[in-house]
Amino acid sequence: MSLAEPAALPVATSAAPRLHVLKRFMGRFKASLPAYLLLLPSLVFLALFTYGAMGRVLVDALYQRATPKAPVRFVGFENISAVLADPAFAGAVVNNLIYAVGTAVPSIALALLFALALSRTHAVNSALRAALFLPVLIPMVAASALFLFIFLPNVGLLDYYIGRLLPVLPNWLGDPDIALYAIMVITIWKNAGYYMLFFLAGLQAVPEDVMEAAHLDGAGPYMRLRHIILPELKPTFLFVTVIAILNAVTQVDHVFVMTQGGPSNATNLVLFYIYQQSVEHYDIGKASAATLLTLAALMGLTALSFRTMANREGGP
Amino acid sequence: MLFSRRLMLGLAVAGTMAGAFAFPALAGEGPTEIDLFFPVPVDGKLARDMGTLIKEFNETHPDVKATAVYTGSYDDTLIKTRAAIKAGKPPAAVIMSANFLLDMQLENELTNLDSLIKADGTTKEQFLGQFFPALQGNAVINRSVYGVPFHNSTPLLYINADKAKEAGLDPSKPPQTWAELTDWAKKLTRREGDKVTQWGIAIPCAYDYCGWMMETLTMSNGGRYYNEEFGGEVYYDTPSMLGALTWWNDLIAKHKVHPPGATPGPAVSTSFISGNAAMIMLSTGSLTYVRDNAKFAYKVAFIPRNVRNAVPIGGASLIMPAGLEADKQKAAWTLIKWMTSPEKSGWWSRATGYFAPNMAAYKTPEMVEFLNKNPDAKTAVEQLDVAKPWFATYKTVPVRKNLEDEVMLVLNGKKQPKEALAAAQKAADETLKPYNAETSLKLP
């Protein structure tokens, strides 16, 4: 509200403000009607396939059957507390945290390294960039099938080559201590090239004149990296980190293909836990409750990161 | 990517709607249209074979138009069938993993086939009498027929005959008991210092396979694994299962003739083909794969016993979901009977490697000729005499996983068999609790 408006208010009659507001609303609506009409098609699909599904999850999370033949009844927050009390869910959350940190940090570090090494464009670098980007183009399911053979105990590619060096060959996907890390290797291999693209784009935005000035002032490569390049890349870091964490929760194709959450739940991630509850246990209530919890965590995370980003845009 | 997936979904829905508008004109005059959901649990050629089979059916049955819909693995097929039932559009027939029938019946998702059998003028006994007796346990629930056996398997012992001869063993006299098998495995293991270059035996353990192998070992150790008559009990913490798991663990930890950890089925078969494992336990379903890929002489044999010869069956049955319209039910029943007839049953068996559940299939001239050419296909059929039903309980998959997670810990040397089985029993009892609350523990 501007400061001029309160002065105008006393002049109006008692019935007018309401009419005024309504008229203004109608006016505004009329003005933006074409925009709404243009948005309508995607709104319909969003409502059908995203908001509708979310609403259904919300409702399903509140109902449960006590026994197989009993009718579904309203249980309120019981499903959510059952999920929170389930050691398998806690295990999946812990696994997912290890997985998120263990894939985000190395893949971002590698991506930055690649981007710094290949920032200048010439034929060799273009070829190398293409090679590093290649894993991104392979669908996760196909990549998992490939790695299934690489990790094959005794006869797989990995054991074939490093088998001569190790006294005892590890069962990469069959040992609960190793399986999660084996899965993480695939994610890092697949995502580093993708994040490299963002860093390459970010590096283009580093002002040339500042770099030249630093060069003239005698700043070495490390000083330039530490004090110019990295601060300039801060928004890119933030963005890539959010993407990496979202990926860690939403991309579990390789778990489906390679381990099914096993051995002994060692590679069970949150999304796979939800799948197990709904499909294997046929427990829609618990699956919906776990979905809600995950959704809440992801939305909180996204909101936080957007706020941080907005602060940066506005602030110094 | 998300957007494009959403778009595709939208297009699919639009297509279905357009189809729904277009079709009513045809209904009533044309043939009855039915869907058959089918999984491909082994290698890819099955989908093409199914296409051939359904095409032949449609050509010989002008009043029915069946469409074969590929639905992924056994587990995926269960998911998709349940989704279709929930959406109010169940497929008319499904090839369903034989041990999911009880769970589906408990959830009221199956059509009772008794009245259809009666309408044909046959009795239940006559109808079931066509199939191997071992298969009936997974098709009959509370004395009513809910499934018709379509393709089935049993576990087998595969032996690399060349390696056996090298080790001075006679492959024509395969090991009959666990003691003999342990002895063979020791002789077939090759070491360079501490490193093993050839394993004596490998038994698969991944979700699904692990439970089936535990049932195999437990049964040949005299045990039952689960209560065949009632879906609320499993026998995990028992001497028969303890013996089975301890022996499996001994092969790894004590005798060091079995690769450590949990190894999935494909890794085990690859290991056998590459000569890295001299003996393996695998399903009959892998026989065609081994026959096509092994570059050495191999031999298949019964699973050795400790107490008795006994193995579980595997494979799938044809079922009809609940809530079908009468004309679709009739058309599906025609299809099911046609697919399980001796001729078709035998044809499917030769194409896939599963054995034909219909006993008369083995009397057809094509089958007699095939068995003369491939005598190894006979072993699975002979083993049927000692076969028993596949474990099926309320919530079969989670109850099985309760055991598998603990078995995997044992095979990785993280737990002792005794405490692992006690933990598995406790977890399974907890999973079965709601069903027991409604049945065995619901007292007047």
PDB file of N, CA and C in Angstrom, chain B residues 153-191:
ATOM      1  N   SER B 153       8.605 -75.199 -12.577  1.00  0.00           N
ATOM      2  CA  SER B 153      10.024 -75.542 -12.493  1.00  0.00           C
ATOM      3  C   SER B 153      10.310 -76.191 -11.147  1.00  0.00           C
ATOM      4  N   THR B 154      11.482 -76.786 -11.029  1.00  0.00           N
ATOM      5  CA  THR B 154      12.007 -77.236  -9.741  1.00  0.00           C
ATOM      6  C   THR B 154      13.488 -76.882  -9.732  1.00  0.00           C
ATOM      7  N   PRO B 155      14.099 -76.802  -8.553  1.00  0.00           N
ATOM      8  CA  PRO B 155      15.546 -76.557  -8.531  1.00  0.00           C
ATOM      9  C   PRO B 155      16.318 -77.811  -8.922  1.00  0.00           C
ATOM     10  N   LEU B 156      17.471 -77.620  -9.558  1.00  0.00           N
ATOM     11  CA  LEU B 156      18.295 -78.748  -9.988  1.00  0.00           C
ATOM     12  C   LEU B 156      19.743 -78.513  -9.582  1.00  0.00           C
ATOM     13  N   LEU B 157      20.509 -79.593  -9.527  1.00  0.00           N
ATOM     14  CA  LEU B 157      21.955 -79.482  -9.342  1.00  0.00           C
ATOM     15  C   LEU B 157      22.603 -79.606 -10.716  1.00  0.00           C
ATOM     16  N   TYR B 158      23.309 -78.552 -11.141  1.00  0.00           N
ATOM     17  CA  TYR B 158      24.021 -78.565 -12.422  1.00  0.00           C
ATOM     18  C   TYR B 158      25.484 -78.891 -12.141  1.00  0.00           C
ATOM     19  N   ILE B 159      26.044 -79.827 -12.901  1.00  0.00           N
ATOM     20  CA  ILE B 159      27.439 -80.239 -12.671  1.00  0.00           C
ATOM     21  C   ILE B 159      28.237 -80.063 -13.961  1.00  0.00           C
ATOM     22  N   ASN B 160      29.404 -79.452 -13.851  1.00  0.00           N
ATOM     23  CA  ASN B 160      30.331 -79.362 -14.975  1.00  0.00           C
ATOM     24  C   ASN B 160      31.033 -80.719 -15.097  1.00  0.00           C
ATOM     25  N   ALA B 161      30.599 -81.533 -16.075  1.00  0.00           N
ATOM     26  CA  ALA B 161      31.070 -82.923 -16.156  1.00  0.00           C
ATOM     27  C   ALA B 161      32.566 -82.989 -16.461  1.00  0.00           C
ATOM     28  N   ASP B 162      33.069 -82.050 -17.290  1.00  0.00           N
ATOM     29  CA  ASP B 162      34.502 -82.053 -17.618  1.00  0.00           C
ATOM     30  C   ASP B 162      35.353 -81.868 -16.375  1.00  0.00           C
ATOM     31  N   LYS B 163      34.951 -80.888 -15.557  1.00  0.00           N
ATOM     32  CA  LYS B 163      35.726 -80.602 -14.340  1.00  0.00           C
ATOM     33  C   LYS B 163      35.640 -81.771 -13.368  1.00  0.00           C
ATOM     34  N   ALA B 164      34.464 -82.417 -13.322  1.00  0.00           N
ATOM     35  CA  ALA B 164      34.309 -83.552 -12.424  1.00  0.00           C
ATOM     36  C   ALA B 164      35.284 -84.663 -12.812  1.00  0.00           C
ATOM     37  N   LYS B 165      35.382 -84.925 -14.119  1.00  0.00           N
ATOM     38  CA  LYS B 165      36.304 -85.968 -14.578  1.00  0.00           C
ATOM     39  C   LYS B 165      37.741 -85.607 -14.244  1.00  0.00           C
ATOM     40  N   GLU B 166      38.086 -84.345 -14.449  1.00  0.00           N
ATOM     41  CA  GLU B 166      39.438 -83.865 -14.105  1.00  0.00           C
ATOM     42  C   GLU B 166      39.773 -84.157 -12.645  1.00  0.00           C
ATOM     43  N   ALA B 167      38.746 -83.995 -11.780  1.00  0.00           N
ATOM     44  CA  ALA B 167      38.976 -84.191 -10.347  1.00  0.00           C
ATOM     45  C   ALA B 167      38.836 -85.655  -9.948  1.00  0.00           C
ATOM     46  N   GLY B 168      38.667 -86.530 -10.931  1.00  0.00           N
ATOM     47  CA  GLY B 168      38.575 -87.953 -10.634  1.00  0.00           C
ATOM     48  C   GLY B 168      37.210 -88.370 -10.121  1.00  0.00           C
ATOM     49  N   LEU B 169      36.154 -87.594 -10.454  1.00  0.00           N
ATOM     50  CA  LEU B 169      34.803 -87.934 -10.018  1.00  0.00           C
ATOM     51  C   LEU B 169      34.008 -88.427 -11.223  1.00  0.00           C
ATOM     52  N   ASP B 170      33.034 -89.287 -10.977  1.00  0.00           N
ATOM     53  CA  ASP B 170      32.252 -89.842 -12.077  1.00  0.00           C
ATOM     54  C   ASP B 170      30.944 -89.067 -12.237  1.00  0.00           C
ATOM     55  N   PRO B 171      30.833 -88.235 -13.301  1.00  0.00           N
ATOM     56  CA  PRO B 171      29.622 -87.413 -13.464  1.00  0.00           C
ATOM     57  C   PRO B 171      28.361 -88.220 -13.723  1.00  0.00           C
ATOM     58  N   SER B 172      28.500 -89.507 -14.093  1.00  0.00           N
ATOM     59  CA  SER B 172      27.285 -90.288 -14.306  1.00  0.00           C
ATOM     60  C   SER B 172      26.707 -90.768 -12.976  1.00  0.00           C
ATOM     61  N   LYS B 173      27.499 -90.610 -11.894  1.00  0.00           N
ATOM     62  CA  LYS B 173      26.977 -90.933 -10.553  1.00  0.00           C
ATOM     63  C   LYS B 173      27.021 -89.664  -9.705  1.00  0.00           C
ATOM     64  N   PRO B 174      26.117 -88.728  -9.943  1.00  0.00           N
ATOM     65  CA  PRO B 174      26.143 -87.438  -9.227  1.00  0.00           C
ATOM     66  C   PRO B 174      25.914 -87.627  -7.728  1.00  0.00           C
ATOM     67  N   PRO B 175      26.338 -86.648  -6.913  1.00  0.00           N
ATOM     68  CA  PRO B 175      26.160 -86.776  -5.457  1.00  0.00           C
ATOM     69  C   PRO B 175      24.685 -86.869  -5.081  1.00  0.00           C
ATOM     70  N   GLN B 176      24.400 -87.795  -4.155  1.00  0.00           N
ATOM     71  CA  GLN B 176      23.013 -88.036  -3.749  1.00  0.00           C
ATOM     72  C   GLN B 176      22.692 -87.391  -2.409  1.00  0.00           C
ATOM     73  N   THR B 177      23.708 -87.237  -1.579  1.00  0.00           N
ATOM     74  CA  THR B 177      23.467 -86.708  -0.235  1.00  0.00           C
ATOM     75  C   THR B 177      24.323 -85.463  -0.026  1.00  0.00           C
ATOM     76  N   TRP B 178      23.996 -84.736   1.067  1.00  0.00           N
ATOM     77  CA  TRP B 178      24.765 -83.538   1.376  1.00  0.00           C
ATOM     78  C   TRP B 178      26.224 -83.901   1.652  1.00  0.00           C
ATOM     79  N   ALA B 179      26.443 -85.067   2.278  1.00  0.00           N
ATOM     80  CA  ALA B 179      27.811 -85.483   2.592  1.00  0.00           C
ATOM     81  C   ALA B 179      28.601 -85.673   1.302  1.00  0.00           C
ATOM     82  N   GLU B 180      27.967 -86.356   0.334  1.00  0.00           N
ATOM     83  CA  GLU B 180      28.646 -86.564  -0.950  1.00  0.00           C
ATOM     84  C   GLU B 180      28.868 -85.243  -1.675  1.00  0.00           C
ATOM     85  N   LEU B 181      27.868 -84.369  -1.609  1.00  0.00           N
ATOM     86  CA  LEU B 181      27.988 -83.080  -2.290  1.00  0.00           C
ATOM     87  C   LEU B 181      29.139 -82.270  -1.679  1.00  0.00           C
ATOM     88  N   THR B 182      29.237 -82.268  -0.351  1.00  0.00           N
ATOM     89  CA  THR B 182      30.312 -81.542   0.316  1.00  0.00           C
ATOM     90  C   THR B 182      31.664 -82.094  -0.140  1.00  0.00           C
ATOM     91  N   ASP B 183      31.744 -83.424  -0.225  1.00  0.00           N
ATOM     92  CA  ASP B 183      32.972 -84.077  -0.655  1.00  0.00           C
ATOM     93  C   ASP B 183      33.331 -83.675  -2.091  1.00  0.00           C
ATOM     94  N   TRP B 184      32.332 -83.700  -2.984  1.00  0.00           N
ATOM     95  CA  TRP B 184      32.527 -83.293  -4.384  1.00  0.00           C
ATOM     96  C   TRP B 184      33.006 -81.838  -4.442  1.00  0.00           C
ATOM     97  N   ALA B 185      32.333 -80.985  -3.672  1.00  0.00           N
ATOM     98  CA  ALA B 185      32.664 -79.555  -3.708  1.00  0.00           C
ATOM     99  C   ALA B 185      34.104 -79.330  -3.269  1.00  0.00           C
ATOM    100  N   LYS B 186      34.544 -80.093  -2.252  1.00  0.00           N
ATOM    101  CA  LYS B 186      35.937 -79.960  -1.788  1.00  0.00           C
ATOM    102  C   LYS B 186      36.897 -80.341  -2.898  1.00  0.00           C
ATOM    103  N   LYS B 187      36.577 -81.462  -3.566  1.00  0.00           N
ATOM    104  CA  LYS B 187      37.476 -81.949  -4.611  1.00  0.00           C
ATOM    105  C   LYS B 187      37.467 -81.037  -5.829  1.00  0.00           C
ATOM    106  N   LEU B 188      36.366 -80.291  -6.028  1.00  0.00           N
ATOM    107  CA  LEU B 188      36.244 -79.452  -7.223  1.00  0.00           C
ATOM    108  C   LEU B 188      36.740 -78.020  -6.998  1.00  0.00           C
ATOM    109  N   THR B 189      37.110 -77.711  -5.759  1.00  0.00           N
ATOM    110  CA  THR B 189      37.609 -76.362  -5.486  1.00  0.00           C
ATOM    111  C   THR B 189      39.107 -76.300  -5.776  1.00  0.00           C
ATOM    112  N   ARG B 190      39.507 -75.283  -6.556  1.00  0.00           N
ATOM    113  CA  ARG B 190      40.926 -75.105  -6.887  1.00  0.00           C
ATOM    114  C   ARG B 190      41.446 -73.866  -6.190  1.00  0.00           C
ATOM    115  N   ARG B 191      42.619 -73.984  -5.581  1.00  0.00           N
ATOM    116  CA  ARG B 191      43.192 -72.834  -4.869  1.00  0.00           C
ATOM    117  C   ARG B 191      44.597 -72.517  -5.360  1.00  0.00           C
TER     118      ARG B 191
END
